CSV table of C-alpha atoms in Angstrom, one decimal:
chain,number,residue,atom,x,y,z
A,1123,MET,CA,-4.6,28.3,3.2
A,1124,ARG,CA,-7.8,27.5,3.9
A,1125,VAL,CA,-9.3,27.6,7.5
A,1126,LEU,CA,-12.6,26.1,9.4
A,1127,ILE,CA,-13.1,28.2,12.2
A,1128,ALA,CA,-16.3,25.7,14.7
A,1129,GLU,CA,-16.6,27.7,17.7
A,1130,ASP,CA,-20.1,28.3,19.0
A,1131,GLU,CA,-18.9,31.2,20.6
A,1132,ARG,CA,-18.4,34.4,18.8
A,1133,ILE,CA,-16.8,36.8,20.5
A,1134,THR,CA,-13.8,34.5,20.3
A,1135,ARG,CA,-15.1,32.8,16.4
A,1136,MET,CA,-15.1,36.8,15.3
A,1137,THR,CA,-11.9,37.2,16.8
A,1138,LEU,CA,-10.4,34.1,15.8
A,1139,ALA,CA,-11.9,35.0,12.1
A,1140,ARG,CA,-9.7,37.9,11.6
A,1141,GLN,CA,-6.1,37.0,13.1
A,1142,LEU,CA,-6.3,34.4,10.7
A,1143,GLN,CA,-7.4,36.8,8.1
A,1144,ALA,CA,-4.9,38.6,8.7
A,1145,TRP,CA,-2.4,36.7,8.3
A,1146,GLY,CA,-3.3,36.2,5.1
A,1147,HIS,CA,-5.8,32.8,5.1
A,1148,ASP,CA,-8.8,31.9,3.4
A,1149,VAL,CA,-11.3,31.7,6.3
A,1150,THR,CA,-14.7,30.0,6.6
A,1151,ALA,CA,-16.3,30.5,10.1
A,1152,ALA,CA,-19.2,27.8,11.9
A,1153,GLU,CA,-21.5,28.6,14.4
A,1154,ASP,CA,-21.3,25.1,15.7
A,1155,GLY,CA,-20.1,21.8,15.6
A,1156,GLN,CA,-22.7,20.9,13.1
A,1157,GLN,CA,-22.1,23.6,10.5
A,1158,ALA,CA,-19.0,23.3,10.2
A,1159,TRP,CA,-19.8,19.7,9.3
A,1160,GLU,CA,-21.7,20.7,6.9
A,1161,GLN,CA,-19.6,23.2,5.4
A,1162,PHE,CA,-16.6,20.8,5.9
A,1163,SER,CA,-18.9,17.7,4.1
A,1164,GLY,CA,-19.7,20.0,1.3
A,1165,GLY,CA,-16.8,19.6,-0.7
A,1166,VAL,CA,-14.8,22.3,0.3
A,1167,PRO,CA,-11.6,21.5,0.5
A,1168,PHE,CA,-10.0,22.9,3.8
A,1169,ASP,CA,-6.2,22.6,4.7
A,1170,ILE,CA,-6.5,23.2,8.4
A,1171,VAL,CA,-10.2,23.5,10.7
A,1172,ILE,CA,-9.9,25.0,13.8
A,1173,THR,CA,-12.7,23.9,16.1
A,1174,ASP,CA,-13.6,24.4,19.8
A,1175,TRP,CA,-13.8,21.3,21.9
A,1176,GLU,CA,-16.9,21.9,23.8
A,1177,MET,CA,-19.9,22.4,21.4
A,1178,PRO,CA,-23.7,21.9,21.3
A,1179,GLN,CA,-25.2,18.8,18.8
A,1180,VAL,CA,-21.3,18.3,17.6
A,1181,SER,CA,-18.5,18.4,19.8
A,1182,GLY,CA,-14.7,18.7,18.5
A,1183,VAL,CA,-14.3,15.6,19.6
A,1184,GLU,CA,-17.1,14.4,17.4
A,1185,LEU,CA,-16.2,16.5,14.7
A,1186,VAL,CA,-12.9,15.6,14.4
A,1187,GLY,CA,-13.9,11.7,14.4
A,1188,ARG,CA,-15.7,12.5,11.5
A,1189,ILE,CA,-13.5,14.6,9.5
A,1190,ARG,CA,-11.2,11.7,9.6
A,1191,LYS,CA,-13.3,9.4,8.7
A,1192,THR,CA,-13.7,10.9,5.7
A,1193,PRO,CA,-12.3,9.7,2.9
A,1194,ARG,CA,-10.3,12.8,1.0
A,1195,GLU,CA,-7.2,13.0,-1.4
A,1196,LEU,CA,-5.3,15.5,0.3
A,1197,TYR,CA,-4.9,16.1,4.3
A,1198,THR,CA,-7.0,18.0,7.0
A,1199,TYR,CA,-4.7,19.1,9.4
A,1200,ILE,CA,-6.6,19.5,13.0
A,1201,ILE,CA,-5.7,22.0,15.6
A,1202,MET,CA,-8.2,21.9,18.8
A,1203,LEU,CA,-9.0,24.7,20.8
A,1204,THR,CA,-9.2,24.0,24.3
A,1205,SER,CA,-9.6,25.4,27.4
A,1206,ARG,CA,-8.5,22.0,28.9
A,1207,SER,CA,-5.4,20.7,30.4
A,1208,ASP,CA,-6.1,17.2,31.3
A,1209,LYS,CA,-3.7,14.7,29.5
A,1210,ALA,CA,-7.0,12.2,28.8
A,1211,ASP,CA,-8.9,14.8,27.4
A,1212,ILE,CA,-5.3,15.6,25.1
A,1213,VAL,CA,-5.0,12.2,24.5
A,1214,ASN,CA,-9.3,11.2,24.2
A,1215,GLY,CA,-8.4,14.7,21.3
A,1216,ILE,CA,-5.4,12.9,19.9
A,1217,GLU,CA,-6.9,9.8,19.3
A,1218,ALA,CA,-10.1,11.2,17.4
A,1219,GLY,CA,-7.5,12.7,14.9
A,1220,ALA,CA,-6.8,15.7,16.6
A,1221,ASP,CA,-2.7,16.7,15.3
A,1222,ASP,CA,-2.5,20.2,18.1
A,1223,PHE,CA,-3.5,22.0,20.6
A,1224,VAL,CA,-4.0,25.6,21.3
A,1225,SER,CA,-5.4,27.0,24.5
A,1226,LYS,CA,-7.9,29.4,25.7
A,1227,PRO,CA,-7.6,32.3,25.3
A,1228,PHE,CA,-5.1,31.9,22.8
A,1229,ASP,CA,-1.6,33.8,22.4
A,1230,ARG,CA,-1.5,35.0,18.9
A,1231,GLU,CA,1.9,34.0,18.8
A,1232,GLU,CA,1.2,30.4,20.2
A,1233,LEU,CA,-1.5,30.1,17.1
A,1234,ARG,CA,0.9,31.3,14.9
A,1235,VAL,CA,3.4,29.0,15.1
A,1236,ARG,CA,1.4,26.2,15.4
A,1237,LEU,CA,-0.4,27.5,12.3
A,1238,LEU,CA,3.1,27.3,10.7
A,1239,ALA,CA,3.8,23.6,11.6
A,1240,GLY,CA,0.0,23.2,10.3
A,1241,GLU,CA,1.2,24.3,7.2
A,1242,ARG,CA,4.1,22.3,6.6
A,1243,VAL,CA,2.4,19.3,7.6
A,1244,VAL,CA,0.0,20.1,4.5
A,1245,ARG,CA,2.6,21.1,2.5
A,1246,LEU,CA,4.9,18.0,2.4
A,1247,GLU,CA,1.6,16.3,2.8
A,1248,ARG,CA,0.2,17.8,-0.6
A,1249,ALA,CA,3.6,16.8,-2.1
A,1250,LEU,CA,4.1,13.5,-0.9
A,1251,THR,CA,0.5,13.2,-2.4
A,1252,LEU,CA,1.4,14.0,-5.5
A,1253,GLN,CA,4.5,12.1,-6.0
A,1254,ASN,CA,2.8,9.0,-4.8
A,1255,ALA,CA,0.6,9.7,-7.7
A,1256,GLU,CA,3.5,9.8,-9.8
A,1257,LEU,CA,4.2,7.1,-8.3
A,1258,ARG,CA,1.2,5.3,-9.2
A,1259,ASP,CA,1.4,6.2,-12.6
A,1260,ALA,CA,5.0,5.4,-13.2
A,1261,SER,CA,4.5,1.2,-11.2
A,1262,GLU,CA,1.0,1.0,-14.3
A,1263,ARG,CA,3.4,2.3,-16.2
A,1264,ILE,CA,5.4,-0.6,-15.9
A,1265,ARG,CA,3.1,-3.4,-15.1
A,1266,SER,CA,1.3,-2.8,-18.1
A,1267,GLY,CA,4.8,-2.9,-19.8
A,1268,LEU,CA,5.2,-6.1,-18.0
A,1269,ARG,CA,2.1,-7.8,-18.8
A,1270,ALA,CA,2.1,-7.0,-22.1
A,1271,ALA,CA,6.1,-8.6,-22.0
A,1272,ALA,CA,4.2,-11.6,-20.2
A,1273,ARG,CA,2.1,-11.6,-22.6
A,1274,VAL,CA,4.4,-11.9,-25.2
A,1275,GLN,CA,6.6,-15.1,-23.4
A,1276,GLN,CA,3.7,-16.9,-22.7
A,1277,SER,CA,2.5,-16.9,-26.2
A,1278,MET,CA,5.6,-18.3,-27.3
A,1279,LEU,CA,4.6,-21.5,-24.7
A,1280,PRO,CA,3.2,-25.0,-25.7
A,1281,ARG,CA,0.3,-23.9,-27.7
A,1282,GLN,CA,-0.9,-27.5,-27.2
A,1283,ASN,CA,-0.2,-31.0,-25.5
A,1284,ILE,CA,1.4,-32.9,-27.8
A,1285,VAL,CA,-0.3,-36.4,-28.3
A,1286,THR,CA,0.2,-39.3,-31.0
A,1287,PRO,CA,-0.4,-42.5,-31.1
A,1288,HIS,CA,2.9,-43.5,-29.7
A,1289,VAL,CA,2.7,-40.3,-27.6
A,1290,GLY,CA,1.1,-38.1,-24.6
A,1291,THR,CA,2.5,-35.4,-23.2
A,1292,ALA,CA,1.3,-32.6,-20.9
A,1293,TRP,CA,3.0,-29.1,-18.9
A,1294,LYS,CA,1.7,-26.6,-16.5
A,1295,TYR,CA,4.1,-23.5,-16.2
A,1296,VAL,CA,3.2,-21.2,-13.1
A,1297,PRO,CA,5.4,-17.9,-13.1
A,1298,THR,CA,6.1,-16.2,-9.5
A,1299,ASP,CA,5.8,-12.8,-11.1
A,1300,GLU,CA,4.7,-11.4,-14.4
A,1301,LEU,CA,8.0,-12.6,-16.6
A,1302,ALA,CA,9.7,-15.6,-15.7
A,1303,GLY,CA,13.4,-16.9,-15.9
A,1304,ASP,CA,11.8,-20.7,-16.6
A,1305,ALA,CA,10.4,-21.7,-20.4
A,1306,ILE,CA,9.0,-24.6,-21.8
A,1307,GLY,CA,9.4,-25.9,-25.3
A,1308,LEU,CA,8.0,-28.5,-26.3
A,1309,TYR,CA,8.0,-30.3,-30.1
A,1310,LEU,CA,6.9,-32.6,-33.0
A,1311,ILE,CA,9.8,-32.7,-35.5
A,1312,ASP,CA,9.1,-35.1,-38.5
A,1313,ASP,CA,6.3,-36.4,-37.5
A,1314,ARG,CA,8.2,-38.3,-35.5
A,1315,TYR,CA,10.9,-36.5,-32.9
A,1316,LEU,CA,9.6,-35.9,-30.3
A,1317,VAL,CA,11.8,-32.1,-28.0
A,1318,ALA,CA,11.0,-31.0,-24.9
A,1319,TYR,CA,13.1,-29.2,-23.2
A,1320,VAL,CA,13.0,-27.0,-19.8
A,1321,LEU,CA,15.0,-24.1,-19.0
A,1322,ASP,CA,15.5,-22.0,-16.1
A,1323,VAL,CA,17.9,-18.5,-16.6
A,1324,SER,CA,18.9,-17.7,-12.9
A,1325,GLY,CA,17.7,-14.6,-11.4
A,1326,HIS,CA,14.4,-13.0,-11.6
A,1327,GLY,CA,12.1,-10.6,-13.4
A,1328,VAL,CA,13.2,-8.8,-16.6
A,1329,PRO,CA,16.5,-9.3,-17.5
A,1330,ALA,CA,16.2,-13.3,-17.1
A,1331,ALA,CA,12.6,-13.4,-18.8
A,1332,LEU,CA,14.9,-11.1,-21.5
A,1333,LEU,CA,17.0,-14.0,-21.8
A,1334,SER,CA,15.2,-16.4,-21.5
A,1335,VAL,CA,12.9,-15.2,-24.4
A,1336,SER,CA,16.4,-15.2,-26.4
A,1337,ALA,CA,16.8,-19.3,-25.6
A,1338,MET,CA,13.8,-20.3,-26.1
A,1339,ARG,CA,13.9,-18.1,-29.4
A,1340,SER,CA,17.2,-20.4,-30.4
A,1341,LEU,CA,15.4,-23.5,-29.8
A,1342,GLU,CA,12.6,-23.0,-32.1
A,1343,PRO,CA,12.2,-25.4,-34.6
A,1344,ASP,CA,12.1,-24.2,-38.0
A,1345,PRO,CA,14.6,-25.6,-40.2
A,1346,ALA,CA,16.5,-22.5,-40.7
A,1347,GLU,CA,20.5,-21.7,-41.3
A,1348,MET,CA,20.1,-19.9,-38.0
A,1349,SER,CA,17.9,-22.6,-36.0
A,1350,ILE,CA,20.3,-24.6,-33.6
A,1351,LEU,CA,17.8,-27.3,-32.8
A,1352,ARG,CA,17.6,-28.4,-36.0
A,1353,THR,CA,19.8,-29.6,-39.0
A,1354,MET,CA,19.0,-29.2,-43.1
A,1355,THR,CA,20.1,-32.4,-43.6
A,1356,GLN,CA,19.6,-35.8,-41.5
A,1357,THR,CA,21.8,-36.7,-38.8
A,1358,ASP,CA,23.4,-40.2,-38.8
A,1359,ASP,CA,22.4,-39.4,-34.2
A,1360,HIS,CA,19.1,-41.2,-35.5
A,1361,LEU,CA,17.3,-38.2,-34.9
A,1362,GLY,CA,16.6,-37.5,-38.7
A,1363,THR,CA,16.9,-33.8,-39.2
A,1364,VAL,CA,16.7,-32.9,-34.8
A,1365,GLN,CA,20.4,-32.0,-34.2
A,1366,ARG,CA,21.7,-34.4,-30.6
A,1367,PRO,CA,20.6,-32.7,-27.6
A,1368,ALA,CA,24.5,-32.8,-26.4
A,1369,ARG,CA,25.4,-30.2,-29.8
A,1370,VAL,CA,22.4,-28.1,-29.0
A,1371,ALA,CA,23.5,-26.8,-25.7
A,1372,LEU,CA,27.2,-26.7,-26.5
A,1373,GLU,CA,26.2,-24.3,-29.4
A,1374,LEU,CA,24.0,-22.2,-27.0
A,1375,ASN,CA,26.5,-22.1,-24.9
A,1376,ARG,CA,28.2,-20.1,-28.0
A,1377,ARG,CA,25.9,-18.4,-28.3
A,1378,PHE,CA,25.4,-17.1,-24.8
A,1379,ARG,CA,28.8,-16.5,-23.8
A,1380,ALA,CA,29.7,-16.1,-20.4
A,1381,GLY,CA,30.1,-12.5,-18.7
A,1382,GLU,CA,27.9,-11.6,-22.3
A,1383,ASN,CA,24.4,-12.0,-19.6
A,1384,ASP,CA,24.6,-9.6,-16.7
A,1385,GLY,CA,25.9,-12.5,-15.2
A,1386,ARG,CA,23.3,-14.4,-16.2
A,1387,TYR,CA,23.5,-18.4,-16.8
A,1388,LEU,CA,21.0,-20.4,-17.2
A,1389,THR,CA,20.4,-24.2,-16.9
A,1390,MET,CA,18.2,-26.6,-19.1
A,1391,ILE,CA,16.8,-30.1,-19.7
A,1392,LEU,CA,17.0,-30.8,-23.4
A,1393,CYS,CA,15.4,-34.7,-24.4
A,1394,VAL,CA,15.0,-35.6,-27.8
A,1395,LEU,CA,12.5,-38.9,-28.0
A,1396,ASP,CA,12.3,-41.3,-31.2
A,1397,THR,CA,8.2,-41.3,-30.6
A,1398,PHE,CA,8.6,-44.7,-33.1
A,1399,ASP,CA,11.1,-46.3,-30.9
A,1400,GLY,CA,11.2,-45.1,-27.2
A,1401,ARG,CA,14.8,-44.1,-27.9
A,1402,LEU,CA,15.7,-40.9,-25.3
A,1403,GLN,CA,18.1,-38.9,-25.9
A,1404,MET,CA,19.1,-36.3,-23.9
A,1405,THR,CA,21.9,-33.2,-22.0
A,1406,CYS,CA,21.0,-32.0,-18.7
A,1407,ALA,CA,22.8,-28.6,-18.1
A,1408,GLY,CA,23.0,-28.0,-14.6
A,1409,HIS,CA,19.8,-28.4,-14.7
A,1410,PRO,CA,18.2,-31.2,-12.2
A,1411,PRO,CA,17.8,-34.3,-14.1
A,1412,PRO,CA,14.0,-36.3,-15.3
A,1413,LEU,CA,12.1,-38.4,-13.4
A,1414,LEU,CA,11.4,-41.6,-15.9
A,1415,ILE,CA,8.0,-43.3,-13.7
A,1416,ARG,CA,7.5,-46.9,-14.7
A,1417,GLY,CA,4.7,-48.6,-12.8
A,1418,THR,CA,5.1,-47.0,-9.6
A,1419,ASP,CA,8.7,-47.1,-9.7
A,1420,SER,CA,11.7,-45.2,-11.1
A,1421,VAL,CA,14.5,-45.4,-13.1
A,1422,THR,CA,17.7,-43.9,-13.0
A,1423,LEU,CA,18.3,-42.4,-15.7
A,1424,PRO,CA,21.9,-41.8,-16.8
A,1425,ASP,CA,23.9,-38.7,-15.6
A,1426,ALA,CA,24.5,-37.0,-19.0
A,1427,GLY,CA,25.5,-33.1,-19.9
A,1428,GLY,CA,27.2,-30.3,-17.8
A,1429,PHE,CA,27.4,-27.0,-16.9
A,1430,PRO,CA,25.0,-24.9,-17.2
A,1431,ILE,CA,25.0,-22.5,-20.3
A,1432,ALA,CA,26.7,-18.9,-20.1
A,1433,ILE,CA,28.7,-20.4,-16.7
A,1434,MET,CA,32.2,-20.8,-19.0
A,1435,ASP,CA,33.1,-19.9,-23.0
A,1436,VAL,CA,34.9,-23.6,-22.9
A,1437,ALA,CA,32.5,-26.2,-21.9
A,1438,GLU,CA,31.4,-29.6,-23.2
A,1439,TYR,CA,27.9,-31.8,-23.0
A,1440,GLU,CA,27.1,-35.2,-22.9
A,1441,ASP,CA,24.2,-37.1,-24.4
A,1442,GLY,CA,22.7,-39.7,-22.3
A,1443,VAL,CA,20.6,-42.2,-24.4
A,1444,THR,CA,17.7,-44.4,-22.3
A,1445,GLN,CA,15.3,-47.2,-23.9
A,1446,LEU,CA,11.6,-46.0,-22.6
A,1447,ARG,CA,9.4,-48.7,-22.7
A,1448,ALA,CA,5.2,-48.8,-22.5
A,1449,GLY,CA,3.8,-46.5,-20.0
A,1450,ASP,CA,6.8,-44.8,-18.9
A,1451,ARG,CA,6.5,-41.8,-18.1
A,1452,LEU,CA,9.7,-39.1,-18.1
A,1453,CYS,CA,8.9,-35.6,-16.4
A,1454,LEU,CA,10.7,-32.8,-16.5
A,1455,TYR,CA,10.7,-30.1,-14.1
A,1456,SER,CA,11.9,-27.1,-13.2
A,1457,ASP,CA,14.0,-26.5,-9.1
A,1458,GLY,CA,11.1,-23.8,-8.1
A,1459,ILE,CA,9.3,-28.0,-7.6
A,1460,ILE,CA,12.0,-29.8,-5.5
A,1461,GLU,CA,13.4,-25.9,-3.8
A,1462,GLN,CA,10.3,-25.1,-2.9
A,1463,CYS,CA,9.8,-24.6,1.0
A,1464,ASP,CA,6.9,-25.3,3.3
A,1465,HIS,CA,4.6,-22.8,4.8
A,1466,ALA,CA,6.7,-22.9,8.0
A,1467,GLU,CA,9.5,-22.3,5.3
A,1468,ASP,CA,11.2,-25.4,7.2
A,1469,GLU,CA,11.8,-27.8,4.7
A,1470,GLN,CA,11.8,-28.3,0.6
A,1471,PHE,CA,9.3,-29.7,-1.1
A,1472,GLY,CA,12.3,-32.0,-3.2
A,1473,VAL,CA,13.3,-34.8,-5.2
A,1474,GLU,CA,11.2,-37.4,-3.3
A,1475,ARG,CA,7.9,-35.7,-2.8
A,1476,LEU,CA,7.7,-34.7,-6.3
A,1477,ARG,CA,8.5,-38.8,-7.3
A,1478,GLN,CA,5.4,-39.8,-4.7
A,1479,SER,CA,3.4,-37.3,-6.5
A,1480,LEU,CA,4.0,-38.5,-10.4
A,1481,SER,CA,4.3,-42.3,-9.3
A,1482,THR,CA,0.9,-43.0,-7.0
A,1483,ARG,CA,-1.3,-41.0,-10.2
A,1484,ASN,CA,0.7,-43.6,-12.7
A,1485,GLY,CA,-3.0,-44.1,-13.8
A,1486,MET,CA,-4.2,-41.0,-14.2
A,1487,ALA,CA,-4.3,-39.4,-18.1
A,1488,ALA,CA,-1.3,-37.0,-18.0
A,1489,GLU,CA,-2.9,-34.0,-18.1
A,1490,GLN,CA,-4.4,-35.0,-14.1
A,1491,VAL,CA,-1.1,-35.5,-13.6
A,1492,VAL,CA,1.0,-32.4,-14.4
A,1493,GLY,CA,-2.6,-30.1,-12.4
A,1494,ALA,CA,-2.7,-32.8,-9.5
A,1495,VAL,CA,1.3,-32.3,-9.0
A,1496,VAL,CA,1.0,-28.8,-8.8
A,1497,ASP,CA,-1.9,-29.4,-6.6
A,1498,ASP,CA,0.0,-30.9,-3.7
A,1499,LEU,CA,3.3,-28.3,-4.2
A,1500,ALA,CA,0.7,-25.7,-3.6
A,1501,SER,CA,-0.7,-28.2,0.0
A,1502,TRP,CA,2.8,-28.0,1.2
A,1503,ALA,CA,3.4,-24.6,0.8
A,1504,GLY,CA,0.2,-23.5,1.7
A,1505,SER,CA,-0.3,-21.0,-1.3
A,1506,GLU,CA,-0.3,-20.8,-5.1
A,1507,ALA,CA,2.3,-17.8,-5.0
A,1508,PHE,CA,5.8,-19.9,-5.1
A,1509,ILE,CA,8.8,-19.0,-4.4
A,1510,ASP,CA,9.8,-19.4,-7.7
A,1511,ASP,CA,9.0,-20.3,-11.2
A,1512,VAL,CA,7.0,-24.2,-11.7
A,1513,SER,CA,7.9,-25.7,-14.7
A,1514,LEU,CA,6.9,-29.0,-15.7
A,1515,VAL,CA,6.4,-31.3,-18.3
A,1516,VAL,CA,5.7,-34.9,-18.0
A,1517,ILE,CA,5.9,-36.8,-21.5
A,1518,GLU,CA,4.1,-40.7,-21.9
A,1519,TRP,CA,5.1,-42.9,-23.8
A,1520,ARG,CA,2.7,-45.9,-25.3
A,1521,GLY,CA,5.1,-48.0,-27.3
A,1522,ARG,CA,5.6,-48.9,-30.7
B,200,MET,CA,-9.7,52.2,41.2
B,201,PRO,CA,-8.1,49.6,39.1
B,202,ARG,CA,-9.4,48.1,35.6
B,203,ALA,CA,-11.3,44.8,35.5
B,204,PHE,CA,-8.6,44.1,32.8
B,205,ASP,CA,-5.6,44.2,31.7
B,206,GLU,CA,-5.5,46.9,29.3
B,207,LYS,CA,-2.2,46.7,27.2
B,208,GLU,CA,-2.7,42.8,26.8
B,209,LEU,CA,-6.4,43.9,25.4
B,210,MET,CA,-5.1,46.4,23.0
B,211,GLU,CA,-2.2,44.3,21.7
B,212,ARG,CA,-5.5,41.1,21.5
B,213,VAL,CA,-7.2,43.5,19.5
B,214,ASP,CA,-4.7,45.0,17.1
B,215,ASN,CA,-5.1,48.8,19.1
B,216,ASP,CA,-8.2,47.9,16.9
B,217,TRP,CA,-10.8,50.5,18.6
B,218,ASP,CA,-13.9,49.9,16.3
B,219,PHE,CA,-14.1,46.2,16.5
B,220,LEU,CA,-13.1,46.5,20.6
B,221,ALA,CA,-16.4,48.4,20.7
B,222,GLU,CA,-17.7,45.6,19.0
B,223,THR,CA,-17.3,43.0,20.6
B,224,VAL,CA,-17.6,44.4,23.8
B,225,GLU,CA,-21.1,45.3,22.9
B,226,MET,CA,-21.5,41.7,21.9
B,227,LEU,CA,-19.9,40.8,25.7
B,228,ALA,CA,-22.5,43.0,27.0
B,229,ASN,CA,-25.5,41.6,25.2
B,230,ASP,CA,-24.6,37.4,24.8
B,231,GLY,CA,-23.0,37.5,28.4
B,232,ARG,CA,-25.8,39.4,30.5
B,233,ALA,CA,-28.0,36.5,28.2
B,234,LEU,CA,-25.7,33.6,29.9
B,235,LEU,CA,-25.3,35.2,32.9
B,236,ALA,CA,-29.4,35.1,33.5
B,237,GLU,CA,-29.6,31.4,31.7
B,238,ILE,CA,-26.7,30.9,34.7
B,239,ARG,CA,-29.7,32.0,37.2
B,240,ARG,CA,-32.1,30.6,36.0
B,241,ALA,CA,-30.8,27.0,35.2
B,242,ALA,CA,-29.2,27.6,38.8
B,243,ALA,CA,-32.5,28.1,39.9
B,244,SER,CA,-34.3,25.0,37.9
B,245,ASN,CA,-31.1,22.4,39.4
B,246,ASP,CA,-29.7,22.1,36.5
B,247,PRO,CA,-26.9,21.5,36.8
B,248,ASP,CA,-25.3,20.5,33.4
B,249,ALA,CA,-26.8,23.3,32.1
B,250,VAL,CA,-25.0,25.7,34.3
B,251,GLY,CA,-21.5,24.2,33.5
B,252,ARG,CA,-22.8,24.7,30.2
B,253,ALA,CA,-23.4,28.1,30.7
B,254,ALA,CA,-20.5,29.0,32.5
B,255,HIS,CA,-18.4,26.9,30.1
B,256,THR,CA,-18.8,29.3,27.4
B,257,LEU,CA,-19.0,32.5,29.2
B,258,LYS,CA,-15.8,31.8,30.5
B,259,GLY,CA,-14.9,31.1,27.4
B,260,MET,CA,-16.3,34.9,25.9
B,261,ILE,CA,-14.3,36.6,28.8
B,262,SER,CA,-11.2,34.8,27.8
B,263,ASN,CA,-11.2,37.7,25.0
B,264,PHE,CA,-11.0,40.5,27.1
B,265,CYS,CA,-8.0,39.6,29.5
B,266,SER,CA,-10.6,39.6,33.1
B,267,PRO,CA,-8.4,37.1,35.2
B,268,THR,CA,-11.1,38.0,38.0
B,269,ALA,CA,-13.7,38.0,35.9
B,270,HIS,CA,-12.3,34.6,34.2
B,271,ALA,CA,-11.7,32.8,37.7
B,272,GLY,CA,-15.7,33.7,38.1
B,273,ALA,CA,-17.1,32.0,35.3
B,274,LEU,CA,-14.9,29.2,36.1
B,275,ALA,CA,-15.6,28.9,39.6
B,276,VAL,CA,-19.2,28.3,37.9
B,277,GLU,CA,-18.7,25.6,35.7
B,278,GLN,CA,-16.8,23.8,37.6
B,279,ILE,CA,-20.0,24.1,40.4
B,280,GLY,CA,-22.7,22.9,37.4
B,281,LYS,CA,-19.8,20.1,36.1
B,282,SER,CA,-19.8,18.4,39.6
B,283,GLY,CA,-23.0,18.1,39.3
B,284,ASP,CA,-23.7,19.7,43.1
B,285,LEU,CA,-25.3,23.1,42.8
B,286,ALA,CA,-25.6,23.7,46.7
B,287,SER,CA,-22.7,26.3,46.6
B,288,VAL,CA,-23.8,28.2,43.5
B,289,ALA,CA,-25.2,30.9,44.8
B,290,PRO,CA,-22.8,33.0,45.9
B,291,ALA,CA,-20.9,32.0,43.2
B,292,VAL,CA,-23.6,32.9,40.5
B,293,GLU,CA,-23.1,36.7,42.7
B,294,THR,CA,-19.6,36.4,42.4
B,295,LEU,CA,-19.4,35.9,38.8
B,296,GLU,CA,-22.4,38.4,38.4
B,297,ASN,CA,-20.5,41.4,39.7
B,298,SER,CA,-17.2,40.5,38.1
B,299,VAL,CA,-18.6,40.7,34.5
B,300,ASN,CA,-20.9,43.5,35.3
B,301,ALA,CA,-18.3,45.7,36.4
B,302,LEU,CA,-16.0,44.0,32.9
B,303,ILE,CA,-18.8,45.4,31.2
B,304,ASP,CA,-19.1,48.8,32.6
B,305,ASP,CA,-15.5,49.2,32.7
B,306,LEU,CA,-14.9,48.5,29.3
B,307,THR,CA,-18.2,50.2,27.9
B,308,GLY,CA,-16.1,53.6,29.0
B,309,PHE,CA,-12.7,52.2,27.7
B,310,VAL,CA,-14.0,52.3,24.8
B,311,SER,CA,-16.4,55.2,24.3
B,312,THR,CA,-13.4,57.3,26.1
B,313,ARG,CA,-12.5,56.4,21.8
B,314,ALA,CA,-15.8,57.2,20.3
């Protein structure tokens, strides 16, 4: 061990240095506290400092305090030499940062075992420092991977709001962690049919995000054979080449079989709006039903849908159909909004507050509305760090 | 005449290293006497802090030579100095001086037997 001795009385200093050298330590002896401080602050990485208590200029307690205030990668074990036995003095020394005491005149055996204890602490601390550095590296690698994965996930979110003469949309997505279990989709198909969904995978983190991304891929609108959102030909469901929402949910449930997703499942609200005539068709797979805001009122939507996806292999889903009126606003959201607790964790935000937040902003543009709702939620929570992913989509139908 | 120090304990302390002992005894003779002079000066100029500091250093020095009498003498003067009242310091300094001189003489004689 590299040991620094601070002792102003030279016979004790020499005796101590000689003894420590005999035990194999690399010893530097300083004639007082100031010289010891200069040695220490000069960058030599001393493992152990043995310091006298009373020294001119810089006392032992002051030296200890200075050492402890110096940021160092490795810990320095400090033993104070003292003829003092007053409890208050020992308390002062320990409070200043000393680790141990040895009485003067020092007993060789006592000093030897106390140094052994110090060496054990220094070695343990070194091992811990090394392990911490390895953990930090590993953590940074994981975080870097998560950030990259989050970029991939977020690149799959809607690129922009869909705005046509008939419809306006806005959305907001606030993941709790780097990766989210929530997903939002927003597509205009055949220049007429607006497809919107919010889905929410149970749980958080990487497993939930992987399932979420996989579901998003399945719901991509490209008219390929694998697409479950589109058909190759026009259907008789008044939805052009878009599949009925209930059929999409059924197919999604077939692909994400129960028990094959690490026990995870997903809920989803999927709707298809004919932007030309305001006919809304939707299915709700275990997801909170959307809100339809008409002026300052809200309209109850048909309770149509089925179980969450990947809960059971054989599931049935229904579509509900609603005729929108010009100016109606439809809000799809995840349970992260309504289940967000207040700062005292006494009460959830709830559907009613969401309804009020939406209906009191009836005159505002959809984009402002989604921002205001999330602001209301943050005020309610007392923080912008929500307990769950928050997803919100507002669709305004402007009429024929 | 009994020794002014515990010979067995002292030799264990220096690992029977006579050269090292001789070196430290010489330091005690020089530094110890200088500290005694410093104590006398401080006492004469009624400076209790300086008396306490010098006696403290001398006490630490003596502690290396296994001499309870000289150590007790230094401790007594240190305590008087730190009390701030030097009224009783003169006899205490005299006692200390006698015990330290006796220790130095005894140690010097002891190491000279191996010279």
